[in-house]
């Protein structure tokens, strides 16, 4: 069972130190896992699942900023899932710093359970952007977030 989801759109924090669910607007593949709403990856069958995601980060602030990323299952924070990312200050005016971070996490899920990726930052100049295709050399576009939720095995 596999679901791949991505976002062709920038995600922003409207206020510092506020939690936001990452949203998805494209389902690339789906087999017994579905995108419900814009934030929830929902499983049809009970089992152990491998949740993987990557997030494109950008800091336009003239100071270093922290970003926190974590998982919620059925609306409840998953203990031990938070990662803290230190983003360096921008390189120059209109030249932000960039980074991409990825997580891998195993989840025990019942039929109908869902998982979400959440984030917060201490500075509102940190965003999760997408990038359009560019020439010289030609490069394809980049989604702001990519996630997969893959069935691994039945519950023990």
Tab-separated table of N, CA and C in Angstrom:
chain	number	residue	atom	x	y	z
A	1	UNK	N	0.855	-1.170	0.000
A	1	UNK	CA	0.000	0.000	0.000
A	1	UNK	C	0.895	1.225	0.000
A	2	UNK	N	0.633	2.133	-0.888
A	2	UNK	CA	1.506	3.289	-1.012
A	2	UNK	C	0.696	4.509	-1.379
A	3	UNK	N	1.009	5.619	-0.781
A	3	UNK	CA	0.444	6.882	-1.196
A	3	UNK	C	1.569	7.885	-1.261
A	4	UNK	N	1.674	8.579	-2.344
A	4	UNK	CA	2.647	9.653	-2.479
A	4	UNK	C	1.898	10.949	-2.658
A	5	UNK	N	2.259	11.948	-1.911
A	5	UNK	CA	1.584	13.236	-2.002
A	5	UNK	C	2.632	14.337	-2.047
A	6	UNK	N	2.298	15.428	-2.713
A	6	UNK	CA	3.219	16.548	-2.783
A	6	UNK	C	2.433	17.847	-2.854
A	7	UNK	N	3.167	18.937	-2.810
A	7	UNK	CA	2.550	20.259	-2.843
A	7	UNK	C	3.263	21.117	-3.873
A	8	UNK	N	2.485	21.683	-4.770
A	8	UNK	CA	3.000	22.700	-5.671
A	8	UNK	C	2.470	24.033	-5.143
A	9	UNK	N	3.037	24.502	-4.058
A	9	UNK	CA	2.611	25.746	-3.444
A	9	UNK	C	3.437	26.041	-2.213
A	10	UNK	N	3.623	27.314	-1.925
A	10	UNK	CA	4.422	27.753	-0.778
A	10	UNK	C	3.603	27.660	0.500
A	11	UNK	N	4.244	27.202	1.572
A	11	UNK	CA	3.602	27.150	2.878
A	11	UNK	C	4.297	28.156	3.783
A	12	UNK	N	3.495	28.938	4.493
A	12	UNK	CA	4.049	30.007	5.324
A	12	UNK	C	3.503	29.913	6.743
A	13	UNK	N	4.267	30.442	7.674
A	13	UNK	CA	3.820	30.579	9.063
A	13	UNK	C	3.290	31.992	9.227
A	14	UNK	N	2.053	32.114	9.647
A	14	UNK	CA	1.449	33.438	9.815
A	14	UNK	C	1.858	34.102	11.117
A	15	UNK	N	2.324	33.286	12.078
A	15	UNK	CA	2.744	33.810	13.382
A	15	UNK	C	3.885	32.944	13.900
A	16	UNK	N	4.841	33.536	14.618
A	16	UNK	CA	5.936	32.738	15.168
A	16	UNK	C	5.445	31.803	16.262
A	17	UNK	N	6.157	30.691	16.422
A	17	UNK	CA	5.889	29.717	17.489
A	17	UNK	C	4.436	29.240	17.510
A	18	UNK	N	3.875	29.056	16.320
A	18	UNK	CA	2.511	28.569	16.146
A	18	UNK	C	2.562	27.297	15.304
A	19	UNK	N	1.811	26.276	15.687
A	19	UNK	CA	1.822	25.007	14.968
A	19	UNK	C	0.891	25.055	13.759
A	20	UNK	N	1.380	24.517	12.640
A	20	UNK	CA	0.603	24.431	11.399
A	20	UNK	C	0.753	23.034	10.816
A	21	UNK	N	-0.341	22.483	10.312
A	21	UNK	CA	-0.270	21.215	9.590
A	21	UNK	C	0.199	21.507	8.169
A	22	UNK	N	1.145	20.709	7.675
A	22	UNK	CA	1.556	20.845	6.281
A	22	UNK	C	0.427	20.342	5.402
A	23	UNK	N	0.207	21.008	4.278
A	23	UNK	CA	-0.870	20.591	3.391
A	23	UNK	C	-0.314	19.985	2.112
A	24	UNK	N	-1.147	19.159	1.502
A	24	UNK	CA	-0.815	18.490	0.248
A	24	UNK	C	-1.929	18.775	-0.748
A	25	UNK	N	-1.576	18.921	-2.029
A	25	UNK	CA	-2.610	19.160	-3.031
A	25	UNK	C	-2.486	18.250	-4.250
A	26	UNK	N	-1.580	17.297	-4.198
A	26	UNK	CA	-1.397	16.370	-5.312
A	26	UNK	C	-1.198	14.964	-4.752
A	27	UNK	N	-1.937	14.007	-5.281
A	27	UNK	CA	-1.706	12.612	-4.944
A	27	UNK	C	-1.075	11.958	-6.156
A	28	UNK	N	0.145	11.481	-5.993
A	28	UNK	CA	0.863	10.877	-7.109
A	28	UNK	C	0.478	9.412	-7.299
A	29	UNK	N	0.368	8.666	-6.211
A	29	UNK	CA	-0.014	7.264	-6.225
A	29	UNK	C	-0.902	7.008	-5.019
A	30	UNK	N	-1.797	6.050	-5.151
A	30	UNK	CA	-2.625	5.717	-4.001
A	30	UNK	C	-3.096	4.277	-4.103
A	31	UNK	N	-2.860	3.522	-3.030
A	31	UNK	CA	-3.319	2.141	-2.947
A	31	UNK	C	-3.600	1.852	-1.478
A	32	UNK	N	-4.849	1.918	-1.083
A	32	UNK	CA	-5.274	1.656	0.286
A	32	UNK	C	-4.818	2.732	1.281
A	33	UNK	N	-4.243	3.810	0.774
A	33	UNK	CA	-3.910	4.985	1.580
A	33	UNK	C	-4.427	6.182	0.791
A	34	UNK	N	-5.101	7.107	1.463
A	34	UNK	CA	-5.671	8.236	0.731
A	34	UNK	C	-5.391	9.551	1.448
A	35	UNK	N	-5.435	10.600	0.683
A	35	UNK	CA	-5.310	11.950	1.213
A	35	UNK	C	-6.726	12.419	1.511
A	36	UNK	N	-7.026	12.608	2.799
A	36	UNK	CA	-8.350	13.084	3.194
A	36	UNK	C	-8.191	14.520	3.663
A	37	UNK	N	-8.992	15.404	3.092
A	37	UNK	CA	-8.776	16.822	3.319
A	37	UNK	C	-7.484	17.213	2.627
A	38	UNK	N	-6.777	18.158	3.181
A	38	UNK	CA	-5.504	18.569	2.573
A	38	UNK	C	-4.302	18.222	3.437
A	39	UNK	N	-4.538	17.650	4.631
A	39	UNK	CA	-3.420	17.403	5.546
A	39	UNK	C	-3.285	15.958	5.997
A	40	UNK	N	-4.315	15.154	5.845
A	40	UNK	CA	-4.340	13.822	6.452
A	40	UNK	C	-4.103	12.705	5.442
A	41	UNK	N	-3.130	11.836	5.766
A	41	UNK	CA	-2.917	10.618	5.005
A	41	UNK	C	-3.569	9.499	5.806
A	42	UNK	N	-4.652	8.928	5.256
A	42	UNK	CA	-5.496	7.972	5.963
A	42	UNK	C	-5.312	6.565	5.400
A	43	UNK	N	-5.196	5.581	6.289
A	43	UNK	CA	-4.990	4.194	5.855
A	43	UNK	C	-6.308	3.426	5.891
A	44	UNK	N	-6.477	2.536	4.922
A	44	UNK	CA	-7.678	1.704	4.852
A	44	UNK	C	-7.531	0.440	5.686
A	45	UNK	N	-6.290	-0.010	5.892
A	45	UNK	CA	-6.039	-1.278	6.579
A	45	UNK	C	-5.098	-1.089	7.757
A	46	UNK	N	-5.310	-1.886	8.797
A	46	UNK	CA	-4.413	-1.868	9.947
A	46	UNK	C	-3.058	-2.424	9.546
A	47	UNK	N	-1.997	-1.921	10.187
A	47	UNK	CA	-0.669	-2.442	9.921
A	47	UNK	C	0.428	-1.523	10.415
A	48	UNK	N	1.650	-1.918	10.115
A	48	UNK	CA	2.829	-1.088	10.364
A	48	UNK	C	3.105	-0.338	9.064
A	49	UNK	N	3.266	0.971	9.163
A	49	UNK	CA	3.487	1.821	7.992
A	49	UNK	C	4.794	2.586	8.149
A	50	UNK	N	5.443	2.830	7.032
A	50	UNK	CA	6.650	3.647	6.993
A	50	UNK	C	6.254	5.014	6.438
A	51	UNK	N	6.362	6.047	7.264
A	51	UNK	CA	6.065	7.422	6.868
A	51	UNK	C	7.372	8.104	6.524
A	52	UNK	N	7.456	8.617	5.305
A	52	UNK	CA	8.642	9.357	4.869
A	52	UNK	C	8.187	10.696	4.314
A	53	UNK	N	8.925	11.735	4.629
A	53	UNK	CA	8.611	13.027	4.026
A	53	UNK	C	9.865	13.871	3.914
A	54	UNK	N	9.823	14.796	2.979
A	54	UNK	CA	10.894	15.796	2.858
A	54	UNK	C	10.240	17.160	2.720
A	55	UNK	N	10.918	18.157	3.274
A	55	UNK	CA	10.413	19.521	3.330
A	55	UNK	C	11.500	20.461	2.824
A	56	UNK	N	11.154	21.312	1.868
A	56	UNK	CA	12.066	22.315	1.332
A	56	UNK	C	11.955	23.559	2.213
A	57	UNK	N	13.031	23.976	2.871
A	57	UNK	CA	13.004	25.122	3.787
A	57	UNK	C	13.769	26.307	3.217
A	58	UNK	N	13.309	27.500	3.575
A	58	UNK	CA	13.958	28.734	3.117
A	58	UNK	C	13.880	29.763	4.250
A	59	UNK	N	15.008	30.421	4.547
A	59	UNK	CA	15.035	31.469	5.567
A	59	UNK	C	15.433	32.786	4.922
A	60	UNK	N	14.494	33.742	4.913
A	60	UNK	CA	14.759	35.065	4.361
A	60	UNK	C	15.126	36.091	5.417
A	61	UNK	N	15.245	35.658	6.668
A	61	UNK	CA	15.556	36.559	7.776
A	61	UNK	C	17.068	36.803	7.841
A	62	UNK	N	17.456	37.931	8.409
A	62	UNK	CA	18.868	38.261	8.582
A	62	UNK	C	19.424	37.657	9.868
A	63	UNK	N	18.682	36.742	10.486
A	63	UNK	CA	19.124	36.041	11.692
A	63	UNK	C	18.840	34.557	11.516
A	64	UNK	N	19.621	33.702	12.147
A	64	UNK	CA	19.312	32.264	12.110
A	64	UNK	C	17.945	32.012	12.746
A	65	UNK	N	17.242	30.983	12.267
A	65	UNK	CA	15.923	30.639	12.790
A	65	UNK	C	15.828	29.132	12.981
A	66	UNK	N	14.987	28.712	13.912
A	66	UNK	CA	14.738	27.291	14.141
A	66	UNK	C	13.399	26.898	13.540
A	67	UNK	N	13.353	25.660	13.043
A	67	UNK	CA	12.128	25.068	12.518
A	67	UNK	C	11.938	23.732	13.222
A	68	UNK	N	10.720	23.443	13.630
A	68	UNK	CA	10.380	22.170	14.252
A	68	UNK	C	9.410	21.433	13.340
A	69	UNK	N	9.647	20.134	13.145
A	69	UNK	CA	8.782	19.283	12.339
A	69	UNK	C	8.429	18.059	13.171
A	70	UNK	N	7.157	17.643	13.155
A	70	UNK	CA	6.751	16.467	13.917
A	70	UNK	C	5.513	15.843	13.292
A	71	UNK	N	5.177	14.668	13.803
A	71	UNK	CA	4.024	13.925	13.310
A	71	UNK	C	2.907	13.899	14.346
A	72	UNK	N	1.669	13.863	13.829
A	72	UNK	CA	0.488	13.637	14.658
A	72	UNK	C	-0.274	12.466	14.055
A	73	UNK	N	-0.754	11.585	14.919
A	73	UNK	CA	-1.595	10.481	14.489
A	73	UNK	C	-2.965	10.658	15.114
A	74	UNK	N	-3.993	10.729	14.272
A	74	UNK	CA	-5.371	10.957	14.732
A	74	UNK	C	-5.471	12.216	15.590
A	75	UNK	N	-4.707	13.240	15.245
A	75	UNK	CA	-4.758	14.524	15.943
A	75	UNK	C	-3.928	14.616	17.206
A	76	UNK	N	-3.181	13.552	17.538
A	76	UNK	CA	-2.379	13.524	18.762
A	76	UNK	C	-0.897	13.517	18.400
A	77	UNK	N	-0.116	14.391	19.052
A	77	UNK	CA	1.326	14.422	18.818
A	77	UNK	C	1.935	13.045	19.056
A	78	UNK	N	2.826	12.606	18.160
A	78	UNK	CA	3.543	11.348	18.343
A	78	UNK	C	4.806	11.653	19.132
A	79	UNK	N	4.879	11.126	20.337
A	79	UNK	CA	6.022	11.374	21.222
A	79	UNK	C	7.302	10.896	20.533
A	80	UNK	N	8.329	11.721	20.588
A	80	UNK	CA	9.622	11.372	20.010
A	80	UNK	C	9.753	11.655	18.524
A	81	UNK	N	8.744	12.264	17.894
A	81	UNK	CA	8.812	12.482	16.447
A	81	UNK	C	9.313	13.867	16.045
A	82	UNK	N	9.523	14.765	16.998
A	82	UNK	CA	9.919	16.137	16.656
A	82	UNK	C	11.384	16.229	16.262
A	83	UNK	N	11.613	16.937	15.184
A	83	UNK	CA	12.968	17.279	14.773
A	83	UNK	C	13.141	18.785	14.796
A	84	UNK	N	14.309	19.246	15.218
A	84	UNK	CA	14.624	20.677	15.256
A	84	UNK	C	15.683	20.952	14.209
A	85	UNK	N	15.382	21.883	13.309
A	85	UNK	CA	16.285	22.243	12.214
A	85	UNK	C	16.735	23.680	12.416
A	86	UNK	N	18.034	23.900	12.444
A	86	UNK	CA	18.573	25.254	12.526
A	86	UNK	C	18.824	25.791	11.129
A	87	UNK	N	18.117	26.855	10.757
A	87	UNK	CA	18.286	27.471	9.441
A	87	UNK	C	19.221	28.673	9.545
A	88	UNK	N	20.297	28.695	8.757
A	88	UNK	CA	21.192	29.859	8.794
A	88	UNK	C	20.499	31.112	8.275
A	89	UNK	N	21.056	32.250	8.653
A	89	UNK	CA	20.509	33.522	8.180
A	89	UNK	C	20.615	33.593	6.660
A	90	UNK	N	19.852	34.516	6.064
A	90	UNK	CA	19.891	34.688	4.614
A	90	UNK	C	21.302	35.047	4.168
A	91	UNK	N	21.615	34.771	2.910
A	91	UNK	CA	22.944	35.058	2.370
A	91	UNK	C	23.105	36.545	2.068
A	92	UNK	N	22.038	37.168	1.607
A	92	UNK	CA	22.015	38.601	1.306
A	92	UNK	C	20.554	39.002	1.131
A	93	UNK	N	20.278	40.292	1.018
A	93	UNK	CA	18.919	40.743	0.767
A	93	UNK	C	18.425	40.069	-0.515
A	94	UNK	N	17.225	39.522	-0.479
A	94	UNK	CA	16.620	38.796	-1.601
A	94	UNK	C	17.385	37.539	-2.001
A	95	UNK	N	18.209	37.019	-1.093
A	95	UNK	CA	18.950	35.781	-1.352
A	95	UNK	C	18.902	34.922	-0.078
A	96	UNK	N	17.774	34.210	0.131
A	96	UNK	CA	17.593	33.438	1.359
A	96	UNK	C	18.485	32.207	1.421
A	97	UNK	N	18.649	31.663	2.620
A	97	UNK	CA	19.323	30.369	2.770
A	97	UNK	C	18.296	29.278	2.475
A	98	UNK	N	18.774	28.124	2.004
A	98	UNK	CA	17.895	27.023	1.608
A	98	UNK	C	18.396	25.719	2.211
A	99	UNK	N	17.471	24.805	2.450
A	99	UNK	CA	17.832	23.463	2.905
A	99	UNK	C	16.640	22.548	2.646
A	100	UNK	N	16.908	21.264	2.543
A	100	UNK	CA	15.836	20.283	2.437
A	100	UNK	C	16.095	19.229	3.505
A	101	UNK	N	15.057	18.886	4.240
A	101	UNK	CA	15.180	17.924	5.327
A	101	UNK	C	14.199	16.792	5.102
A	102	UNK	N	14.606	15.595	5.481
A	102	UNK	CA	13.742	14.434	5.325
A	102	UNK	C	13.661	13.631	6.608
A	103	UNK	N	12.527	13.010	6.837
A	103	UNK	CA	12.268	12.179	8.003
A	103	UNK	C	11.796	10.815	7.535
A	104	UNK	N	12.008	9.835	8.384
A	104	UNK	CA	11.534	8.477	8.160
A	104	UNK	C	11.045	7.967	9.507
A	105	UNK	N	9.808	7.467	9.569
A	105	UNK	CA	9.226	7.087	10.856
A	105	UNK	C	8.286	5.907	10.649
A	106	UNK	N	8.349	4.911	11.532
A	106	UNK	CA	7.449	3.766	11.463
A	106	UNK	C	6.269	3.990	12.407
A	107	UNK	N	5.073	3.655	11.936
A	107	UNK	CA	3.852	3.886	12.693
A	107	UNK	C	3.006	2.623	12.746
A	108	UNK	N	2.425	2.348	13.898
A	108	UNK	CA	1.432	1.296	14.043
A	108	UNK	C	0.074	1.968	13.878
A	109	UNK	N	-0.681	1.546	12.853
A	109	UNK	CA	-1.939	2.222	12.537
A	109	UNK	C	-3.085	1.222	12.405
A	110	UNK	N	-4.255	1.629	12.855
A	110	UNK	CA	-5.474	0.855	12.680
A	110	UNK	C	-6.194	1.343	11.433
A	111	UNK	N	-7.092	0.537	10.893
A	111	UNK	CA	-7.883	0.952	9.735
A	111	UNK	C	-8.608	2.255	10.064
A	112	UNK	N	-8.517	3.236	9.166
A	112	UNK	CA	-9.160	4.527	9.373
A	112	UNK	C	-8.307	5.554	10.089
A	113	UNK	N	-7.144	5.161	10.613
A	113	UNK	CA	-6.233	6.123	11.258
A	113	UNK	C	-5.631	7.050	10.214
A	114	UNK	N	-5.212	8.227	10.664
A	114	UNK	CA	-4.526	9.152	9.767
A	114	UNK	C	-3.286	9.717	10.449
A	115	UNK	N	-2.368	10.179	9.612
A	115	UNK	CA	-1.147	10.818	10.096
A	115	UNK	C	-1.009	12.158	9.381
A	116	UNK	N	-0.457	13.144	10.101
A	116	UNK	CA	-0.201	14.470	9.550
A	116	UNK	C	1.222	14.895	9.908
A	117	UNK	N	1.785	15.794	9.112
A	117	UNK	CA	3.077	16.410	9.411
A	117	UNK	C	2.794	17.846	9.843
A	118	UNK	N	3.361	18.232	10.987
A	118	UNK	CA	3.163	19.576	11.532
A	118	UNK	C	4.497	20.304	11.597
A	119	UNK	N	4.431	21.640	11.651
A	119	UNK	CA	5.649	22.432	11.744
A	119	UNK	C	5.392	23.742	12.473
A	120	UNK	N	6.469	24.297	12.969
A	120	UNK	CA	6.444	25.650	13.531
A	120	UNK	C	7.839	26.233	13.372
A	121	UNK	N	7.913	27.542	13.475
A	121	UNK	CA	9.190	28.240	13.387
A	121	UNK	C	9.151	29.448	14.316
A	122	UNK	N	10.328	29.853	14.775
A	122	UNK	CA	10.359	31.021	15.647
A	122	UNK	C	10.441	32.323	14.851
A	123	UNK	N	10.543	32.244	13.529
A	123	UNK	CA	10.602	33.446	12.694
A	123	UNK	C	9.704	33.316	11.483
A	124	UNK	N	8.879	34.320	11.217
A	124	UNK	CA	7.933	34.220	10.100
A	124	UNK	C	8.588	34.409	8.732
A	125	UNK	N	9.882	34.665	8.702
A	125	UNK	CA	10.580	34.750	7.420
A	125	UNK	C	11.066	33.385	6.946
A	126	UNK	N	10.769	32.331	7.711
A	126	UNK	CA	11.047	30.970	7.275
A	126	UNK	C	9.801	30.461	6.557
A	127	UNK	N	9.983	29.938	5.349
A	127	UNK	CA	8.874	29.410	4.576
A	127	UNK	C	9.223	28.023	4.059
A	128	UNK	N	8.221	27.362	3.528
A	128	UNK	CA	8.389	26.062	2.876
A	128	UNK	C	7.944	26.281	1.428
A	129	UNK	N	8.891	26.672	0.563
A	129	UNK	CA	8.530	27.062	-0.796
A	129	UNK	C	8.567	25.899	-1.790
A	130	UNK	N	7.877	26.103	-2.888
A	130	UNK	CA	8.077	25.261	-4.059
A	130	UNK	C	8.867	26.104	-5.066
A	131	UNK	N	9.541	25.459	-5.976
A	131	UNK	CA	10.321	26.172	-6.985
A	131	UNK	C	9.875	25.740	-8.375
A	132	UNK	N	9.745	26.687	-9.264
A	132	UNK	CA	9.346	26.389	-10.635
A	132	UNK	C	10.539	25.855	-11.424
A	133	UNK	N	10.259	25.230	-12.550
A	133	UNK	CA	11.315	24.752	-13.441
A	133	UNK	C	12.122	25.957	-13.936
A	134	UNK	N	13.429	25.759	-14.089
A	134	UNK	CA	14.293	26.856	-14.523
A	134	UNK	C	15.266	26.391	-15.610
A	135	UNK	N	15.726	27.322	-16.439
A	135	UNK	CA	16.705	26.995	-17.477
A	135	UNK	C	18.148	27.215	-16.999
A	136	UNK	N	19.080	26.839	-17.801
A	136	UNK	CA	20.521	27.124	-17.645
A	136	UNK	C	21.132	26.600	-16.355
A	137	UNK	N	21.337	25.369	-16.132
A	137	UNK	CA	20.820	24.280	-16.950
A	137	UNK	C	19.354	24.032	-16.618
A	138	UNK	N	18.658	23.363	-17.504
A	138	UNK	CA	17.252	23.063	-17.297
A	138	UNK	C	17.085	22.178	-16.068
A	139	UNK	N	16.196	22.605	-15.163
A	139	UNK	CA	15.905	21.859	-13.943
A	139	UNK	C	14.392	21.776	-13.780
A	140	UNK	N	13.874	20.624	-13.337
A	140	UNK	CA	12.423	20.518	-13.130
A	140	UNK	C	11.992	21.278	-11.881
A	141	UNK	N	10.698	21.424	-11.732
A	141	UNK	CA	10.152	22.097	-10.551
A	141	UNK	C	10.388	21.253	-9.299
A	142	UNK	N	10.234	21.883	-8.140
A	142	UNK	CA	10.403	21.224	-6.848
A	142	UNK	C	9.167	21.486	-6.002
A	143	UNK	N	8.592	20.435	-5.445
A	143	UNK	CA	7.462	20.584	-4.526
A	143	UNK	C	7.963	21.084	-3.176
A	144	UNK	N	7.112	21.758	-2.432
A	144	UNK	CA	7.513	22.235	-1.109
A	144	UNK	C	7.591	21.082	-0.108
A	145	UNK	N	6.716	20.096	-0.260
A	145	UNK	CA	6.682	18.931	0.624
A	145	UNK	C	6.371	17.699	-0.221
A	146	UNK	N	7.047	16.600	0.080
A	146	UNK	CA	6.753	15.309	-0.542
A	146	UNK	C	6.625	14.294	0.582
A	147	UNK	N	5.602	13.454	0.542
A	147	UNK	CA	5.405	12.452	1.589
A	147	UNK	C	4.947	11.133	0.979
A	148	UNK	N	5.374	10.044	1.603
A	148	UNK	CA	4.873	8.709	1.261
A	148	UNK	C	4.505	7.992	2.543
A	149	UNK	N	3.496	7.172	2.451
A	149	UNK	CA	3.067	6.344	3.570
A	149	UNK	C	2.915	4.934	3.019
A	150	UNK	N	3.837	4.065	3.358
A	150	UNK	CA	3.903	2.738	2.761
A	150	UNK	C	3.602	1.635	3.781
A	151	UNK	N	2.766	0.690	3.393
A	151	UNK	CA	2.460	-0.468	4.225
A	151	UNK	C	3.698	-1.339	4.319
A	152	UNK	N	4.067	-1.753	5.529
A	152	UNK	CA	5.243	-2.601	5.748
A	152	UNK	C	4.822	-4.022	6.116
A	153	UNK	N	3.931	-4.146	7.113
A	153	UNK	CA	3.505	-5.479	7.540
A	153	UNK	C	2.221	-5.379	8.354
A	154	UNK	N	1.606	-6.535	8.576
A	154	UNK	CA	0.429	-6.592	9.433
A	154	UNK	C	0.841	-6.303	10.871
A	155	UNK	N	-0.116	-5.904	11.678
A	155	UNK	CA	0.176	-5.671	13.094
A	155	UNK	C	0.523	-6.998	13.780
A	156	UNK	N	1.467	-6.972	14.725
A	156	UNK	CA	1.849	-8.226	15.407
A	156	UNK	C	0.723	-8.753	16.287
